[in-house]
XYZ file of N, CA and C in Angstrom:
690
model
N 29.609 -8.455 19.858
C 29.643 -7.061 19.188
C 29.035 -6.132 20.137
N 29.919 -4.986 20.296
C 29.282 -3.927 21.040
C 28.254 -3.255 20.246
N 27.178 -2.867 20.932
C 26.039 -2.212 20.292
C 26.422 -0.852 19.732
N 27.510 -0.323 20.309
C 27.915 1.057 19.746
C 28.824 1.162 18.636
N 29.055 0.022 17.987
C 30.029 -0.081 16.715
C 29.394 -1.034 15.815
N 29.747 -0.639 14.511
C 29.382 -1.679 13.324
C 30.073 -3.071 13.538
N 29.332 -3.922 12.922
C 29.696 -5.310 13.073
C 31.119 -5.651 12.224
N 31.869 -6.386 12.676
C 33.009 -6.980 11.895
C 32.574 -8.074 11.191
N 32.690 -8.078 9.854
C 32.309 -9.343 8.965
C 33.593 -9.757 8.195
N 33.983 -10.834 8.357
C 34.976 -11.518 7.703
C 34.516 -12.033 6.422
N 35.117 -11.669 5.104
C 34.570 -11.954 3.885
C 35.442 -12.919 3.185
N 35.179 -13.916 2.521
C 35.974 -14.874 1.853
C 35.494 -15.127 0.373
N 36.377 -14.870 -0.531
C 36.235 -15.054 -2.023
C 36.985 -16.032 -2.596
N 36.416 -16.982 -3.179
C 37.303 -18.137 -3.810
C 36.492 -18.595 -5.131
N 35.712 -17.914 -5.620
C 34.967 -18.291 -6.841
C 35.829 -18.198 -8.239
N 37.047 -17.621 -8.286
C 37.844 -17.632 -9.377
C 39.260 -17.829 -8.920
N 40.282 -17.740 -9.937
C 41.614 -17.927 -9.686
C 42.234 -16.949 -8.604
N 41.579 -15.786 -8.552
C 41.956 -14.766 -7.493
C 41.346 -15.244 -6.067
N 42.278 -15.411 -5.120
C 41.850 -15.814 -3.838
C 41.984 -14.567 -2.837
N 40.980 -14.164 -2.126
C 41.011 -13.066 -1.271
C 40.180 -13.183 -0.024
N 40.618 -12.434 0.829
C 39.990 -12.299 2.202
C 40.028 -10.891 2.620
N 38.817 -10.467 3.161
C 38.634 -9.008 3.585
C 38.069 -8.962 4.966
N 38.310 -7.897 5.743
C 37.395 -7.682 6.826
C 36.832 -6.405 6.642
N 35.617 -6.331 6.912
C 34.699 -5.161 6.933
C 34.083 -4.793 8.329
N 34.108 -3.537 8.560
C 33.406 -3.133 9.795
C 32.362 -2.032 9.294
N 31.134 -2.510 9.349
C 30.056 -1.758 8.865
C 30.323 -1.859 7.233
N 30.308 -0.720 6.572
C 30.569 -0.637 5.171
C 32.038 -0.492 4.800
N 32.816 -0.345 5.696
C 34.285 0.052 5.619
C 35.221 -1.072 5.447
N 36.093 -1.132 4.578
C 37.115 -2.176 4.239
C 38.149 -1.687 5.394
N 38.412 -2.750 6.130
C 39.435 -2.564 7.256
C 40.765 -3.145 6.861
N 40.732 -4.307 6.242
C 41.911 -4.971 5.912
C 41.723 -6.137 4.894
N 42.634 -6.332 4.110
C 42.402 -7.453 2.990
C 43.716 -8.234 2.599
N 43.715 -9.328 2.126
C 44.629 -9.983 1.603
C 44.168 -10.606 0.211
N 45.058 -10.468 -0.900
C 44.726 -10.926 -2.243
C 45.890 -11.740 -2.707
N 45.584 -12.938 -3.298
C 46.641 -13.675 -4.000
C 46.109 -13.785 -5.406
N 46.989 -13.454 -6.391
C 46.471 -13.530 -7.767
C 47.330 -14.451 -8.546
N 48.096 -15.449 -7.825
C 48.867 -16.353 -8.534
C 48.170 -17.295 -9.366
N 46.822 -17.448 -8.966
C 46.072 -18.488 -9.625
C 46.479 -19.902 -9.344
N 45.832 -20.764 -10.147
C 46.102 -22.144 -9.989
C 45.155 -22.928 -8.999
N 44.147 -22.258 -8.574
C 43.179 -22.901 -7.680
C 43.698 -23.422 -6.494
N 44.537 -22.656 -5.773
C 45.234 -23.139 -4.649
C 44.542 -22.555 -3.353
N 43.283 -22.399 -3.464
C 42.610 -21.701 -2.303
C 42.680 -22.595 -0.986
N 42.694 -23.797 -1.035
C 42.684 -24.558 0.141
C 43.890 -24.382 1.024
N 45.146 -24.180 0.177
C 46.315 -24.020 0.891
C 46.478 -22.390 1.178
N 45.880 -21.664 0.537
C 46.129 -20.185 0.724
C 45.267 -19.534 1.842
N 43.869 -19.894 2.093
C 43.223 -19.443 2.824
C 43.566 -19.311 4.298
N 44.034 -20.387 4.895
C 44.442 -20.248 6.415
C 45.537 -19.202 6.568
N 46.426 -19.200 5.548
C 47.491 -18.147 5.844
C 46.981 -16.718 5.541
N 45.970 -16.456 4.869
C 45.526 -15.247 4.580
C 44.678 -14.529 5.702
N 43.977 -15.301 6.421
C 42.939 -14.863 7.416
C 43.801 -14.219 8.672
N 44.765 -14.880 9.056
C 45.487 -14.219 10.316
C 46.023 -12.786 10.043
N 46.710 -12.596 8.859
C 47.206 -11.220 8.619
C 46.176 -10.122 8.464
N 45.082 -10.640 7.839
C 43.923 -9.572 7.756
C 43.334 -9.134 9.143
N 43.293 -10.085 10.069
C 42.908 -9.892 11.396
C 43.906 -9.048 12.227
N 45.214 -9.509 12.133
C 46.213 -8.720 12.751
C 46.367 -7.392 12.378
N 46.208 -6.974 11.133
C 46.391 -5.616 10.861
C 45.172 -4.732 11.262
N 44.148 -5.546 11.568
C 42.884 -4.794 12.151
C 43.094 -4.604 13.615
N 44.081 -5.364 14.078
C 44.122 -5.554 15.611
C 43.060 -6.073 16.435
N 42.367 -7.061 15.651
C 41.347 -7.942 16.479
C 41.708 -9.418 16.263
N 41.034 -10.236 17.189
C 41.181 -11.656 17.160
C 40.058 -12.211 16.312
N 40.154 -13.427 15.986
C 39.141 -14.135 15.181
C 37.745 -14.239 15.993
N 37.986 -14.404 17.367
C 36.713 -14.496 18.091
C 35.966 -13.146 18.107
N 36.469 -12.151 17.792
C 35.745 -10.704 17.816
C 35.041 -10.482 16.597
N 35.093 -11.294 15.531
C 34.177 -11.127 14.288
C 32.792 -11.416 14.716
N 31.895 -10.765 14.020
C 30.438 -10.904 14.227
C 29.766 -11.916 13.164
N 30.422 -12.218 12.059
C 29.903 -13.056 11.187
C 30.971 -13.344 10.023
N 30.719 -14.309 9.317
C 31.617 -14.727 8.099
C 30.637 -14.609 6.935
N 31.014 -13.949 5.792
C 30.361 -14.057 4.611
C 31.191 -14.616 3.499
N 30.625 -15.523 2.729
C 31.303 -16.258 1.672
C 30.731 -15.936 0.339
N 31.513 -16.013 -0.702
C 31.104 -15.754 -2.056
C 30.299 -17.239 -2.427
N 29.019 -17.065 -2.651
C 28.115 -18.266 -2.793
C 28.306 -18.791 -4.204
N 28.790 -18.132 -5.127
C 28.734 -18.615 -6.563
C 27.801 -17.815 -7.359
N 27.826 -18.153 -8.752
C 28.577 -19.192 -9.399
C 30.078 -18.821 -9.539
N 30.901 -19.883 -10.026
C 32.259 -19.755 -10.190
C 32.905 -21.150 -10.193
N 34.159 -21.241 -9.791
C 34.959 -22.466 -9.825
C 34.178 -23.422 -8.636
N 33.925 -24.699 -9.290
C 33.205 -25.626 -8.284
C 34.145 -26.036 -7.022
N 35.346 -26.144 -7.250
C 36.365 -26.534 -6.237
C 36.510 -25.381 -5.261
N 36.767 -24.128 -6.016
C 37.038 -22.883 -5.159
C 35.824 -22.646 -4.289
N 34.601 -22.739 -4.796
C 33.451 -22.461 -4.080
C 33.239 -23.496 -2.846
N 33.526 -24.568 -2.997
C 33.662 -25.603 -1.966
C 34.657 -25.265 -0.876
N 35.713 -25.013 -1.221
C 36.873 -24.621 -0.353
C 36.387 -23.284 0.592
N 35.825 -22.379 -0.073
C 35.464 -21.100 0.577
C 34.377 -21.479 1.689
N 33.267 -22.174 1.134
C 32.267 -22.508 2.089
C 32.746 -23.249 3.345
N 33.661 -24.330 2.983
C 34.079 -25.176 4.113
C 34.769 -24.385 5.156
N 35.684 -23.483 4.632
C 36.432 -22.625 5.636
C 35.423 -21.676 6.552
N 34.490 -21.150 5.756
C 33.574 -20.237 6.425
C 32.724 -21.078 7.491
N 32.349 -22.226 6.979
C 31.554 -23.047 8.073
C 32.458 -23.439 9.208
N 33.565 -23.827 8.811
C 34.465 -24.162 10.122
C 34.706 -23.129 11.218
N 34.677 -21.866 10.692
C 34.855 -20.781 11.561
C 33.678 -20.583 12.316
N 32.592 -20.496 11.632
C 31.267 -20.143 12.185
C 30.940 -21.302 13.256
N 31.187 -22.637 12.864
C 30.949 -23.691 13.772
C 31.690 -23.508 15.103
N 33.093 -23.159 14.809
C 33.849 -23.185 16.039
C 33.625 -21.958 17.011
N 33.173 -20.873 16.338
C 32.946 -19.666 17.212
C 31.469 -19.292 17.417
N 30.685 -20.164 16.949
C 29.185 -19.969 16.978
C 28.742 -18.534 16.531
N 29.180 -18.361 15.268
C 28.974 -17.024 14.577
C 28.132 -17.344 13.400
N 27.220 -16.457 12.971
C 26.404 -16.626 11.777
C 27.086 -16.570 10.384
N 26.577 -17.312 9.563
C 27.034 -17.634 8.184
C 26.160 -16.775 7.220
N 26.908 -16.045 6.296
C 26.178 -15.221 5.387
C 26.659 -15.703 3.954
N 25.694 -16.096 3.091
C 26.151 -16.268 1.737
C 25.749 -15.276 0.747
N 26.613 -14.754 -0.003
C 26.373 -13.723 -0.903
C 26.608 -14.083 -2.238
N 25.793 -13.826 -3.309
C 25.797 -14.236 -4.710
C 27.109 -13.496 -5.205
N 27.917 -14.285 -5.655
C 29.142 -13.650 -6.457
C 28.713 -12.603 -7.395
N 27.720 -12.715 -8.151
C 27.414 -11.715 -9.085
C 26.828 -10.496 -8.515
N 26.127 -10.530 -7.388
C 25.617 -9.398 -6.686
C 26.841 -8.631 -6.018
N 27.705 -9.507 -5.566
C 28.934 -8.791 -4.891
C 29.690 -8.098 -5.945
N 29.836 -8.590 -7.154
C 30.655 -7.864 -8.117
C 29.916 -6.623 -8.477
N 28.677 -6.504 -8.538
C 27.917 -5.126 -8.931
C 28.324 -3.997 -7.813
N 28.759 -4.450 -6.553
C 29.113 -3.434 -5.685
C 30.473 -2.947 -5.896
N 31.026 -3.470 -6.958
C 32.515 -2.808 -7.276
C 32.212 -1.502 -8.034
N 31.104 -1.149 -8.393
C 30.716 0.140 -9.155
C 30.003 1.001 -8.002
N 30.653 2.126 -7.630
C 30.140 2.974 -6.612
C 29.091 3.924 -7.003
N 29.285 4.557 -8.268
C 28.304 5.503 -8.742
C 27.988 5.207 -10.133
N 26.653 5.076 -10.465
C 26.208 4.810 -11.737
C 24.950 5.690 -11.878
N 24.354 5.841 -13.020
C 23.168 6.536 -13.320
C 22.113 5.800 -12.729
N 21.169 6.457 -12.004
C 20.033 5.757 -11.245
C 19.093 4.899 -12.058
N 19.188 5.059 -13.380
C 18.390 4.285 -14.223
C 19.160 3.001 -14.886
N 20.432 2.924 -14.577
C 21.375 2.142 -15.162
C 21.197 0.707 -14.627
N 21.620 -0.452 -15.498
C 21.649 -1.676 -15.014
C 23.085 -2.136 -14.857
N 23.345 -2.942 -13.845
C 24.706 -3.426 -13.595
C 24.576 -5.069 -13.794
N 25.495 -5.661 -14.632
C 25.416 -6.976 -14.834
C 26.853 -7.629 -14.160
N 26.546 -8.445 -13.229
C 27.830 -9.076 -12.684
C 27.916 -10.496 -13.553
N 29.245 -10.553 -14.043
C 29.532 -11.507 -15.082
C 30.831 -12.348 -14.789
N 30.578 -13.746 -14.644
C 31.813 -14.493 -14.401
C 32.059 -15.356 -15.589
N 33.358 -15.492 -15.940
C 33.847 -16.187 -16.910
C 33.450 -17.852 -16.799
N 32.884 -18.484 -17.699
C 32.535 -19.840 -17.484
C 33.180 -20.891 -18.354
N 34.229 -20.299 -19.319
C 34.979 -21.036 -20.192
C 34.416 -20.921 -21.553
N 35.436 -20.942 -22.496
C 35.082 -20.756 -24.005
C 34.284 -19.328 -24.085
N 33.178 -19.403 -24.835
C 32.354 -18.154 -25.152
C 31.309 -18.089 -24.013
N 31.162 -18.865 -22.795
C 30.114 -18.769 -22.004
C 30.392 -18.018 -20.756
N 29.408 -17.397 -20.176
C 29.538 -16.767 -19.031
C 28.408 -17.067 -18.077
N 28.541 -16.753 -16.819
C 27.378 -16.833 -15.726
C 27.059 -15.119 -15.518
N 25.876 -14.916 -15.417
C 25.629 -13.370 -15.250
C 24.325 -13.241 -14.527
N 24.177 -12.255 -13.831
C 22.760 -11.632 -13.447
C 22.877 -10.150 -13.353
N 21.565 -9.590 -13.456
C 21.676 -8.224 -13.600
C 20.897 -7.480 -12.439
N 21.265 -6.288 -11.986
C 20.787 -5.473 -10.913
C 20.591 -4.138 -11.256
N 19.686 -3.499 -10.596
C 19.395 -2.035 -10.947
C 20.452 -1.194 -9.973
N 20.340 0.079 -9.980
C 21.253 0.986 -9.348
C 21.087 0.744 -7.700
N 19.926 0.208 -7.408
C 19.773 -0.042 -5.800
C 20.094 -1.496 -5.525
N 20.558 -2.224 -6.543
C 21.012 -3.646 -6.276
C 19.751 -4.590 -6.127
N 18.726 -4.212 -6.761
C 17.694 -5.180 -6.901
C 17.738 -5.924 -8.134
N 17.426 -7.256 -8.002
C 17.681 -8.161 -9.185
C 16.547 -7.777 -10.272
N 17.160 -7.505 -11.431
C 16.322 -7.443 -12.753
C 16.495 -8.438 -13.818
N 17.586 -9.176 -13.624
C 17.824 -10.353 -14.516
C 18.407 -11.542 -13.648
N 17.501 -12.597 -13.693
C 17.867 -13.815 -12.776
C 19.241 -14.475 -13.238
N 20.157 -14.911 -12.356
C 21.283 -15.526 -12.628
C 21.108 -16.657 -13.615
N 21.999 -16.720 -14.613
C 21.829 -17.728 -15.814
C 23.257 -17.841 -16.438
N 23.405 -18.967 -17.125
C 24.491 -19.113 -18.052
C 24.125 -18.565 -19.381
N 25.123 -17.937 -20.159
C 24.935 -17.437 -21.436
C 26.092 -17.621 -22.303
N 25.863 -18.112 -23.552
C 26.842 -18.200 -24.595
C 26.904 -16.717 -25.346
N 28.004 -16.089 -25.284
C 28.100 -14.685 -25.673
C 28.280 -14.718 -27.206
N 27.486 -13.965 -27.962
C 27.710 -13.619 -29.457
C 27.833 -12.171 -29.560
N 28.071 -11.851 -30.842
C 28.272 -10.303 -31.045
C 26.971 -9.467 -30.710
N 25.884 -10.192 -30.772
C 24.542 -9.484 -30.639
C 24.033 -9.828 -29.296
N 24.694 -10.438 -28.481
C 24.107 -10.678 -27.032
C 23.742 -9.290 -26.288
N 24.435 -8.390 -26.544
C 24.060 -7.202 -25.833
C 22.749 -6.452 -26.175
N 22.268 -6.939 -27.288
C 20.979 -6.069 -27.750
C 19.821 -6.250 -26.805
N 19.766 -7.504 -26.122
C 18.670 -7.865 -25.189
C 18.786 -6.966 -23.980
N 19.971 -6.340 -23.627
C 19.888 -5.602 -22.471
C 19.737 -4.122 -22.909
N 20.295 -3.786 -24.170
C 20.337 -2.450 -24.549
C 18.835 -1.940 -24.995
N 17.970 -2.961 -25.323
C 16.664 -2.733 -25.712
C 15.983 -1.860 -24.561
N 16.388 -2.031 -23.413
C 15.673 -1.253 -22.287
C 16.039 0.163 -22.283
N 16.982 0.698 -23.200
C 17.265 1.981 -23.429
C 18.194 2.548 -22.211
N 18.575 1.621 -21.525
C 19.474 1.956 -20.263
C 21.008 1.733 -20.524
N 21.834 2.419 -19.747
C 23.351 2.199 -19.689
C 23.461 0.824 -19.041
N 24.351 0.069 -19.573
C 24.630 -1.162 -19.010
C 26.096 -1.318 -18.536
N 26.340 -1.554 -17.398
C 27.767 -1.652 -16.841
C 27.956 -3.129 -16.578
N 29.005 -3.670 -17.204
C 29.391 -5.121 -17.074
C 30.645 -5.120 -16.172
N 30.617 -6.006 -15.051
C 31.737 -6.118 -14.163
C 31.923 -7.586 -13.925
N 33.255 -7.946 -13.484
C 33.520 -9.317 -13.266
C 34.551 -9.869 -14.325
N 35.136 -10.981 -14.209
C 36.104 -11.405 -15.075
C 35.536 -11.784 -16.474
N 34.159 -11.936 -16.402
C 33.450 -12.247 -17.676
C 33.411 -10.972 -18.541
N 33.633 -9.860 -18.074
C 33.581 -8.506 -18.665
C 34.655 -8.437 -19.708
N 35.705 -9.115 -19.427
C 36.966 -9.100 -20.422
C 36.468 -9.875 -21.651
N 35.704 -10.888 -21.522
C 35.309 -11.786 -22.609
C 34.286 -10.935 -23.318
N 33.233 -10.421 -22.590
C 32.146 -9.443 -23.164
C 32.754 -8.396 -24.092
N 33.814 -7.722 -23.595
C 34.238 -6.446 -24.184
C 34.759 -6.950 -25.481
N 35.360 -8.041 -25.658
C 35.944 -8.632 -26.870
C 34.829 -9.083 -27.893
N 33.886 -9.636 -27.381
C 32.863 -10.363 -28.202
C 31.628 -9.440 -28.539
N 31.216 -8.741 -27.689
C 29.901 -7.871 -27.921
C 30.325 -6.689 -28.975
N 29.147 -6.401 -29.771
C 29.274 -5.263 -30.656
C 29.309 -4.050 -29.816
N 30.272 -3.059 -30.047
C 30.395 -1.928 -29.183
C 29.160 -1.005 -29.219
N 28.935 -0.401 -28.151
C 27.717 0.509 -28.134
C 27.982 1.589 -27.098
N 27.603 2.917 -27.330
C 27.929 3.878 -26.408
C 27.232 3.588 -24.996
N 26.141 2.799 -24.828
C 25.544 2.484 -23.694
C 26.029 1.326 -22.948
N 27.035 0.757 -23.552
C 27.704 -0.606 -23.020
C 29.159 -0.134 -22.343
N 29.185 -0.378 -20.888
C 30.368 0.137 -20.110
C 30.991 -1.202 -19.463
N 32.312 -1.218 -19.306
C 32.882 -2.134 -18.777
C 33.720 -1.919 -17.542
N 33.343 -2.576 -16.343
C 34.146 -1.979 -14.998
C 35.088 -2.985 -14.753
N 35.173 -3.063 -13.365
C 36.231 -3.890 -12.694
C 36.211 -5.368 -13.117
N 37.277 -5.994 -13.499
C 37.311 -7.381 -13.913
C 37.588 -8.289 -12.663
N 38.277 -7.852 -11.736
C 38.697 -8.731 -10.628
C 37.413 -9.025 -9.810
N 37.379 -10.222 -9.276
C 36.435 -10.785 -8.162
C 37.103 -10.851 -6.819
N 36.830 -9.727 -5.957
C 37.475 -9.659 -4.699
C 36.501 -9.770 -3.472
N 37.150 -10.164 -2.336
C 36.309 -10.292 -1.233
C 35.691 -8.882 -0.616
N 36.440 -7.873 -0.971
C 36.083 -6.585 -0.493
C 34.678 -6.245 -0.954
N 34.244 -6.764 -2.102
C 32.861 -6.512 -2.677
C 31.727 -7.323 -1.940
N 32.073 -8.146 -1.072
C 31.096 -8.959 -0.142
C 30.656 -8.018 0.985
N 31.478 -7.047 1.221
C 31.251 -6.209 2.549
C 29.907 -5.626 2.642
N 29.500 -4.951 1.624
C 28.230 -4.257 1.771
C 27.039 -5.148 1.577
N 27.033 -5.999 0.629
C 25.717 -6.954 0.679
C 25.860 -7.846 1.800
N 27.009 -8.108 2.237
C 26.988 -9.003 3.580
C 26.465 -8.283 4.822
N 26.754 -6.989 4.745
C 26.310 -6.117 6.010
C 24.761 -6.170 5.786
N 24.369 -5.948 4.539
C 22.740 -5.904 4.470
C 22.122 -7.163 4.964
N 22.744 -8.328 4.788
C 22.053 -9.583 5.042
C 22.280 -9.697 6.604
N 23.425 -9.173 7.191
C 23.603 -9.373 8.617
C 22.560 -8.454 9.313
N 22.251 -7.268 8.976
C 21.218 -6.441 9.413
C 19.878 -7.107 9.520
N 19.510 -7.732 8.301
C 18.291 -8.324 8.178
C 18.247 -9.896 8.837
N 19.284 -10.193 9.346
C 19.422 -11.616 10.012
C 19.124 -12.582 8.969
N 19.656 -12.501 7.800
C 19.591 -13.337 6.622
C 20.710 -14.423 6.582
N 20.652 -15.186 7.476
C 21.706 -16.268 7.805
C 21.484 -17.666 7.104
N 22.563 -18.225 6.887
C 22.447 -19.615 6.287
C 22.529 -20.664 7.482
N 21.762 -21.773 7.108
C 21.944 -22.885 8.054
C 23.232 -23.802 7.779
N 23.974 -23.698 8.767
C 25.310 -24.317 8.748
C 25.256 -25.727 8.264
N 24.236 -26.451 8.435
C 24.117 -27.872 8.039
C 23.866 -28.029 6.644
N 23.098 -27.082 6.110
C 22.481 -27.299 4.817
C 23.018 -26.417 3.676
N 23.811 -25.360 4.085
C 24.347 -24.389 3.097
C 25.287 -25.050 2.007
N 24.915 -24.752 0.900
C 25.734 -25.200 -0.259
C 25.971 -24.182 -1.382
N 26.954 -24.289 -2.011
C 27.287 -23.082 -3.007
C 26.244 -23.159 -4.041
N 25.951 -21.988 -4.823
C 25.206 -21.831 -6.041
C 26.042 -22.094 -7.189
N 26.092 -23.231 -7.790
C 26.914 -23.424 -8.880
C 26.279 -23.030 -10.148
N 25.021 -22.985 -10.209
C 24.189 -22.510 -11.196
C 24.124 -23.464 -12.350
N 25.158 -24.326 -12.513
C 25.107 -25.320 -13.560
C 25.853 -26.563 -12.953
N 25.437 -27.796 -13.174
C 26.066 -28.878 -12.596
C 27.383 -29.073 -13.380
N 28.416 -29.510 -12.520
C 29.699 -29.814 -13.156
C 29.616 -31.022 -14.278
N 30.344 -30.938 -15.242
C 30.388 -32.063 -16.301
C 31.416 -32.953 -16.054
N 31.064 -34.145 -15.356
C 32.042 -35.091 -15.054
C 32.206 -35.946 -16.194
N 33.486 -36.502 -16.371
C 33.669 -37.426 -17.346
C 33.928 -38.780 -16.829
N 33.191 -39.835 -17.452
C 33.369 -41.272 -16.945
C 34.577 -41.814 -17.407
N 35.276 -42.549 -16.677
C 36.573 -43.169 -17.090
C 36.298 -44.388 -17.994
N 37.145 -44.623 -18.971
C 36.872 -45.662 -19.966
C 37.239 -47.062 -19.398
């Protein structure tokens, strides 16, 4: 990377049915590819999505400065595919690997909020359950990532703070249906996209907060429930 230009960070998001790749330069989105067809086909999709993103930006893969991947929580298979792809690129090119919490990245989908507000990144975990974490307007963690079974009264624990609460991610669709309406509850972007990794990924790049390629693993938050064969 030239010292007179912001770093190029390739971002990979595979935590949900939406598979996406984005290229950021500094805080700017330069190019992206999104596949919304679903079906958890990330392993087949990713190789064909990276080249177009780079081609439109007019750079080669060797010119990127780091790879950021969505670390989870989310789809067990999707997270593994995303990390494997990111590791492969970083190993081949000797580039740093950046793991970004999916829930933190989601909170970057909101650009302007009240300085006293909290943002909840929320992923659908099936049935009435979600994975979520809370951040303030400066993206400092205020609620540790955890699973939650939503009920009509779940919002009261956040509203007790007297703050406006913004809920983003595909779990927000479920929350909007299940939670008791309140004027301080707001629901933002539902899609989980690679473009939201750019800003938190840049922060970690600047701070040299890189992952060990040998030991990096996704943050599943909860172990998968395997069924034994009879």
